[in-house]
Amino acid sequence: MKEIKKVWLIFICFSLLHGFVAALNCTSPTPESLLDALKKEVFTKKLLRPVKRFSDTLNVSLTMRVAGIIGVNEKEQTLTILIWQIMVWPIDGLSWDEKLCGTARVSVPRKELWIPDIYISQFMDEDESPKTFYVYLDSKGHAHDGKPVRVVSACRFNIYTFPFDVQNCTLTFGPYLHYAQDVRLVQINTAAEVLEDSRNVIYTRGEWELVDIQAVTNILELSEKNYSELRYYLILSRRPRLYIVNLIIPSVFLSILDLFSFLLPPQSVDRSAFKMTLILGYTVFLNMMSDLLPVTGNQTPLLNVLILVSFALMVVSLLETVFVMNIQHSSSQYSPVPHWLSVLVLRYIAVAVCLPPQKKSNRITVSLRPPTEEMNTNTISLKDLQSISGGGDTPPEKPPPGPVLDELRKLSRDLMAIRLQIDNHILGSKTSQEWHMIGIVIDRLLFGLYIVVLSVCFITIIALWFYKTETWKSQKP
Ligand SMILES: *[C@@H]1O[C@H](CO)[C@@H](O)[C@H](O)[C@H]1NC(C)=O
Ligand SMILES: *[C@@H]1O[C@H](CO)[C@@H](O)[C@H](O)[C@H]1NC(C)=O
Ligand SMILES: *[C@@H]1O[C@H](CO)[C@@H](O)[C@H](O)[C@H]1NC(C)=O
Ligand SMILES: *[C@@H]1O[C@H](CO)[C@@H](O)[C@H](O)[C@H]1NC(C)=O
């Protein structure tokens, strides 16, 4: 029992002695007396790191909050954010009795103290942060420093999945000069607490959303010198609505419009004019929206591919219309349809694209004997005349007189000419009808191909967007 008391007493004495050595002496519980004590004991030592021995490490505890995401510049690969940086570090020889001095904390000018030289190594721009002038000192001997920092930080952007992209930006806090043996950074709050606090104070509701924060303390070895650093990974995700509404949906609409323009008959000039107008409209639209698209040197976002594909398909479909129009209008004037082409297109492809083969019955088939060489008006025989005049079965009683015969010959010549004309016409219209049919079948075929290509492109791009976003989400612990 006595032993325990003795040890207790020794302990109390020791701690009192220790306390006396470290404590400031306030003569009265007034600011003046505390100021006098601080002036004597703390402010005079501001030129040196506040540790008892040189071999001691000064542990600077640090945390931060993200107060605003100001902007992202993909071209310069910078992220501008506003953070609140909070540091706490012990000062040797600082501590006082709350009762004797009358307060638990006091704020003093920053320039009267030794301040750790903590910087963010991704700083890209001059520091435009608002300046703060005071630092809190508490009775337990700690200095509390808090200040807003506007960081223009370098960040490697990955815009492949734009506008569904998620960026991982690093903020590395560390002393600029001091080695790890002299100044070491310690995390105050866990990353989850930092995230929670940041969500409470963040005031921007802009394009970017802070989804996650990860924190790592690390020792950086540079040419045999060790530097302590504290890294925060800010995970930012873009709110894609602006881009969906302004870029993706109009693009998809225009593509669908282009698709449905295939329902216009190709031979009417309307369709090509319509498609041309559509392409023009799309160009103007892209011109207006081009500043929404991110620009970086090394990567092409999938969205640009989508736009390019839409545009290319529009141009291709215009070419297709021109091609079909050419088949239907010009080819018929040059030559009849080659047999293989007619078989291939009208018999096989037409079935493949669900067009019923053209019925022959609705054509005018006049079964006249083909005009032959010997059948000219000079050698026209009586029999022929009789067959032409339709009285073949009833033989005439007597041959017609001279003038009548002449008249009939003239009539026959006229009829011959008319018949030749009609034959040519029927032949020509048959050719042009066949070319027309081929045009329709090819148009149908290319329409099908267009639908397939368009769907494949869109589905691929959407799948890639999903896939990339999901892989990011699965990386998240
Ligand atoms: C405070 O005063 C006590 C005596 O009152 C003295 O022993 C101690 O050294 C003083 N502390 C400082 C830091 O001056
Ligand atoms: C700083 O922290 C390290 C471990 O984190 C510890 O060993 C060291 O004693 C601390 N220094 C001081 C001055 O408290
Ligand atoms: C962010 O990047 C760092 C290193 O560059 C990596 O360790 C961390 O896992 C990344 N975070 C996410 C969510 O990808
Ligand atoms: C730096 O740290 C490593 C271990 O992390 C240690 O082996 C090395 O000696 C240190 N260098 C200096 C200069 O302290």
XYZ file of C-alpha atoms and ligand atoms in Angstrom, residues 168 170 212 214 233 235 472 475-477, ligand 3:
24
model
C -9.109 10.614 -60.850
C -4.418 13.738 -57.261
C -15.091 9.584 -53.762
C -9.001 8.219 -51.214
C -7.239 11.101 -54.836
C -12.722 10.976 -57.879
C -14.553 2.161 -63.102
C -12.452 -0.668 -59.316
C -13.946 1.283 -56.479
C -13.457 -0.611 -53.223
C -6.628 6.943 -58.718
O -5.265 6.896 -59.119
C -4.381 6.318 -58.173
C -2.978 6.344 -58.721
O -2.852 7.039 -59.859
C -4.784 4.888 -57.854
O -3.956 4.380 -56.833
C -6.226 4.888 -57.382
O -6.641 3.563 -57.164
C -7.097 5.523 -58.437
N -8.455 5.532 -57.940
C -9.475 5.067 -58.679
C -10.814 5.069 -58.059
O -9.298 4.668 -59.796
